[in-house]
Amino acid sequence: MKLINKIFTKQNTFLFLLIAMVLMAKLIPFKAFYNQYFDLSGFIDWGIAGIFLLYGLKLNLKEVVKDVSNWKLHLLIQSGTFIIFPLLVLIFYPFVKDSEYYNIWLSVFFLASLPSTVSSSVVMVSIAKGNVTSAIFNASISGIIGIVMTPLLMSFFLTSNGEGGDQIEIIEQLLLKVLLPIILGILLNPVFKKWVTKYSSIIAEFDRLIILLIVYESFSGAFIENIFASVPSLVFVILALSVVFLFFSVYEILNFWLKK
């Protein structure tokens, strides 16, 4: 019984639900014509905005100013995102540059060069009971820095003739889905903070629901487009191991840095 209780903690239950969403996406993927009955993408978009509105309601201006001024923490996080991640992948470039594995390496390097995902990053920090204010700030800043840094890092290995439409859209999404709801929440904080505190457990479940739906929608698209079938088993294993290696390596490096 004790073993079962250890396995089915709240955090582990959420992990099992994430796996269940992947399986559900495989068995019952969300197809495009389902949107005439329920607009899943729209619900997720509004849900993300709602999450950040609720985070704003939890905060007050003094806390925000205090956390935003913690430049050492922000420098550490952004360094991990745009320096440590890419460098760890770049180390392997001499071994693969003239091999059949170059494209696999390039895909991992692209992943390592991307900014953090705002909604997932902040919700995961919230679930871990971390510093949500700093998570919001760094995730938002990461998205803006990534507009410049990701193309810059990739430009050493790829040439691109793309225009600035995607960058403008990213900024618009950050403003509408993240910054605007947070600012509105902070302004309404004195009125609704007691209500948010009272129903904090329900709000936490709403956070998890949106993340689960994001996973379900993403994997549904992947399975419908048959993406996984187009990837050889060996390549899939290499990619999976690379992601695990990156995660734990950066985690240990940042943890060592924090303890210094």
Coordinates of C-alpha atoms in Angstrom, one line a residue:
M1 CA 0.0 0.0 0.0
K2 CA 2.8 2.4 0.9
L3 CA 4.5 1.6 -2.5
I4 CA 1.3 2.4 -4.3
N5 CA 1.0 5.7 -2.4
K6 CA 4.6 6.6 -3.4
I7 CA 3.9 5.8 -7.0
F8 CA 0.7 7.6 -7.3
T9 CA 1.7 11.0 -5.8
K10 CA 0.2 14.1 -7.4
Q11 CA 3.3 14.7 -9.5
N12 CA 3.5 11.1 -10.7
T13 CA -0.2 11.0 -11.4
F14 CA 0.2 14.0 -13.7
L15 CA 3.1 12.2 -15.5
F16 CA 0.8 9.1 -16.0
L17 CA -1.9 11.4 -17.4
L18 CA 0.6 12.9 -19.8
I19 CA 1.4 9.4 -21.0
A20 CA -2.4 8.7 -21.2
M21 CA -2.8 11.7 -23.4
V22 CA -0.2 10.4 -25.9
L23 CA -1.9 7.0 -26.0
M24 CA -5.3 8.7 -26.4
A25 CA -3.9 10.8 -29.3
K26 CA -2.7 7.5 -30.9
L27 CA -6.1 5.7 -30.5
I28 CA -8.5 8.6 -30.9
P29 CA -6.6 11.5 -32.5
F30 CA -8.4 14.9 -32.7
K31 CA -9.1 15.4 -36.4
A32 CA -9.7 18.7 -38.1
F33 CA -13.4 18.2 -38.7
Y34 CA -14.0 17.7 -34.9
N35 CA -13.6 21.5 -34.7
Q36 CA -17.1 22.0 -35.9
Y37 CA -18.3 20.4 -32.7
F38 CA -15.5 21.6 -30.3
D39 CA -12.7 24.1 -31.2
L40 CA -9.9 22.5 -29.2
S41 CA -7.2 24.9 -30.4
G42 CA -9.4 27.9 -29.5
F43 CA -10.1 26.4 -26.1
I44 CA -6.4 25.9 -25.5
D45 CA -5.6 29.5 -26.6
W46 CA -8.2 31.0 -24.3
G47 CA -7.1 28.5 -21.6
I48 CA -3.5 29.7 -21.8
A49 CA -4.6 33.4 -21.6
G50 CA -6.8 32.4 -18.6
I51 CA -3.9 30.7 -16.9
F52 CA -1.8 33.9 -17.1
L53 CA -4.7 36.0 -16.0
L54 CA -5.0 33.8 -12.9
Y55 CA -1.3 34.0 -12.3
G56 CA -1.5 37.8 -12.5
L57 CA -4.3 37.7 -9.9
K58 CA -2.0 35.8 -7.5
L59 CA 0.7 38.4 -7.8
N60 CA 1.1 41.9 -6.5
L61 CA 3.2 44.7 -7.9
K62 CA 5.9 44.6 -5.1
E63 CA 6.5 40.9 -5.7
V64 CA 6.8 41.4 -9.4
V65 CA 9.3 44.2 -9.0
K66 CA 11.3 42.2 -6.5
D67 CA 11.5 39.1 -8.8
V68 CA 12.1 41.0 -12.0
S69 CA 15.1 42.8 -10.4
N70 CA 16.8 39.4 -9.6
W71 CA 19.1 39.7 -12.7
K72 CA 21.4 36.9 -11.6
L73 CA 18.6 34.4 -11.8
H74 CA 17.5 35.7 -15.2
L75 CA 21.1 35.6 -16.5
L76 CA 21.4 32.0 -15.3
I77 CA 18.2 30.9 -17.0
Q78 CA 18.8 32.7 -20.3
S79 CA 22.4 31.4 -20.3
G80 CA 21.1 27.9 -19.9
T81 CA 18.6 28.4 -22.7
F82 CA 20.8 30.0 -25.3
I83 CA 24.4 29.1 -24.4
I84 CA 24.6 25.8 -22.5
F85 CA 22.0 23.9 -24.5
P86 CA 23.5 24.8 -27.9
L87 CA 27.1 24.3 -26.7
L88 CA 26.3 20.8 -25.4
V89 CA 25.1 19.8 -28.9
L90 CA 27.8 21.7 -30.7
I91 CA 30.4 19.6 -29.0
F92 CA 29.4 16.6 -31.2
Y93 CA 29.5 18.5 -34.5
P94 CA 33.1 17.4 -35.4
F95 CA 32.0 13.8 -35.1
V96 CA 28.9 14.0 -37.3
K97 CA 29.6 16.8 -39.8
D98 CA 30.5 14.5 -42.6
S99 CA 28.4 11.5 -41.6
E100 CA 24.9 10.2 -42.3
Y101 CA 23.9 11.4 -38.8
Y102 CA 24.4 15.1 -39.6
N103 CA 20.7 15.8 -40.2
I104 CA 19.8 14.2 -36.8
W105 CA 22.4 16.3 -35.2
L106 CA 21.1 19.4 -36.9
S107 CA 17.5 18.7 -35.6
V108 CA 18.8 18.3 -32.1
F109 CA 20.8 21.5 -32.4
F110 CA 17.7 23.3 -33.6
L111 CA 15.8 22.0 -30.5
A112 CA 18.7 23.2 -28.3
S113 CA 18.6 26.7 -30.0
L114 CA 14.9 27.2 -29.4
P115 CA 13.5 29.4 -26.6
S116 CA 11.4 27.9 -23.8
T117 CA 7.7 27.3 -24.4
V118 CA 5.9 30.0 -22.4
S119 CA 2.8 28.1 -21.4
S120 CA 4.4 24.8 -20.5
S121 CA 7.4 26.3 -18.7
V122 CA 5.3 28.5 -16.4
V123 CA 2.7 25.8 -15.7
M124 CA 5.4 23.3 -14.8
V125 CA 7.1 25.7 -12.5
S126 CA 3.7 26.3 -10.9
I127 CA 3.1 22.6 -10.4
A128 CA 6.5 22.3 -8.8
K129 CA 5.6 25.2 -6.5
G130 CA 8.5 27.3 -7.8
N131 CA 8.9 31.0 -8.5
V132 CA 6.0 31.7 -10.9
T133 CA 6.8 35.4 -11.3
S134 CA 10.3 34.7 -12.5
A135 CA 9.1 31.8 -14.7
I136 CA 6.7 34.2 -16.4
F137 CA 9.3 36.9 -16.9
N138 CA 12.0 34.5 -18.2
A139 CA 9.7 32.5 -20.4
S140 CA 8.5 35.8 -22.0
I141 CA 12.0 37.2 -22.4
S142 CA 13.2 33.9 -23.8
G143 CA 10.6 34.1 -26.5
I144 CA 11.7 37.6 -27.5
I145 CA 15.4 36.8 -27.4
G146 CA 14.7 33.6 -29.4
I147 CA 13.4 35.7 -32.3
V148 CA 17.1 36.8 -32.8
M149 CA 19.1 34.0 -31.2
T150 CA 17.5 31.0 -32.8
P151 CA 17.9 32.2 -36.4
L152 CA 21.4 33.5 -35.5
L153 CA 22.5 30.1 -34.1
M154 CA 21.0 28.2 -37.0
S155 CA 22.5 30.6 -39.6
F156 CA 25.9 28.9 -39.0
F157 CA 24.5 25.7 -40.5
L158 CA 21.6 26.8 -42.7
T159 CA 20.8 29.6 -45.1
S160 CA 17.4 31.2 -44.9
N161 CA 15.5 33.7 -47.1
G162 CA 12.6 34.0 -44.7
E163 CA 10.9 37.3 -43.9
G164 CA 9.9 38.7 -40.6
G165 CA 6.2 37.5 -40.5
D166 CA 6.9 34.7 -38.0
Q167 CA 8.7 37.1 -35.6
I168 CA 5.9 39.6 -35.6
E169 CA 3.4 36.8 -34.9
I170 CA 5.4 35.5 -32.0
I171 CA 5.5 39.0 -30.4
E172 CA 1.7 39.4 -31.0
Q173 CA 1.1 36.0 -29.3
L174 CA 3.3 37.0 -26.3
L175 CA 1.4 40.2 -25.9
L176 CA -2.1 38.8 -26.3
K177 CA -1.7 35.5 -24.5
V178 CA 0.8 36.3 -21.8
L179 CA 1.6 39.9 -21.0
L180 CA -1.9 41.4 -21.4
P181 CA -3.6 38.8 -19.2
I182 CA -0.8 39.1 -16.6
I183 CA -1.0 42.9 -16.5
L184 CA -4.8 42.7 -16.2
G185 CA -4.5 40.2 -13.4
I186 CA -2.1 42.3 -11.5
L187 CA -4.4 45.3 -11.8
L188 CA -7.3 43.2 -10.5
N189 CA -5.2 41.6 -7.8
P190 CA -6.6 43.7 -4.9
V191 CA -10.2 42.7 -5.8
F192 CA -9.8 39.0 -6.6
K193 CA -6.8 37.8 -4.7
K194 CA -8.8 36.3 -1.8
W195 CA -11.0 34.5 -4.4
V196 CA -8.0 33.1 -6.2
T197 CA -6.4 32.0 -2.9
K198 CA -9.7 30.3 -1.8
Y199 CA -9.9 28.3 -5.1
S200 CA -6.2 27.8 -5.7
S201 CA -6.5 24.0 -5.8
I202 CA -9.2 24.2 -8.6
I203 CA -7.0 26.7 -10.5
A204 CA -4.0 24.2 -10.2
E205 CA -6.1 21.5 -11.8
F206 CA -7.1 23.9 -14.6
D207 CA -3.3 24.5 -15.3
R208 CA -2.8 20.7 -15.6
L209 CA -5.9 20.3 -17.8
I210 CA -4.5 22.9 -20.4
I211 CA -1.1 21.2 -20.5
L212 CA -2.8 17.8 -21.0
L213 CA -4.8 19.2 -23.8
I214 CA -1.8 20.8 -25.4
V215 CA 0.0 17.4 -25.3
Y216 CA -3.1 15.6 -26.8
E217 CA -3.5 18.1 -29.6
S218 CA 0.2 18.1 -30.5
F219 CA 0.5 14.3 -30.6
S220 CA -2.9 14.0 -32.4
G221 CA -1.4 16.1 -35.2
A222 CA 1.8 14.0 -35.2
F223 CA -0.1 10.7 -35.4
I224 CA -2.5 12.0 -38.1
E225 CA 0.4 13.2 -40.2
N226 CA 2.2 9.9 -39.6
I227 CA 5.3 11.7 -38.5
F228 CA 6.6 8.9 -36.2
A229 CA 6.3 6.2 -39.0
S230 CA 8.6 8.3 -41.2
V231 CA 11.3 8.2 -38.5
P232 CA 13.5 5.1 -38.5
S233 CA 13.6 3.3 -35.1
L234 CA 17.4 4.0 -34.7
V235 CA 16.9 7.7 -35.4
F236 CA 14.0 7.8 -32.9
V237 CA 16.1 6.2 -30.2
I238 CA 19.0 8.6 -30.8
L239 CA 16.7 11.6 -30.6
A240 CA 15.1 10.3 -27.4
L241 CA 18.5 9.7 -25.8
S242 CA 19.7 13.1 -27.0
V243 CA 16.8 14.9 -25.4
V244 CA 17.3 13.0 -22.1
F245 CA 21.0 13.7 -22.2
L246 CA 20.4 17.4 -22.8
F247 CA 17.8 17.7 -20.0
F248 CA 19.9 16.1 -17.3
S249 CA 23.2 17.7 -18.4
V250 CA 21.8 21.2 -18.3
Y251 CA 19.9 20.4 -15.0
E252 CA 23.2 19.3 -13.3
I253 CA 25.2 22.2 -14.7
L254 CA 22.7 24.8 -13.5
N255 CA 22.3 23.0 -10.2
F256 CA 26.1 23.1 -9.7
W257 CA 26.2 26.8 -10.7
L258 CA 23.5 27.6 -8.1
K259 CA 25.4 25.9 -5.4
K260 CA 28.6 27.8 -6.0

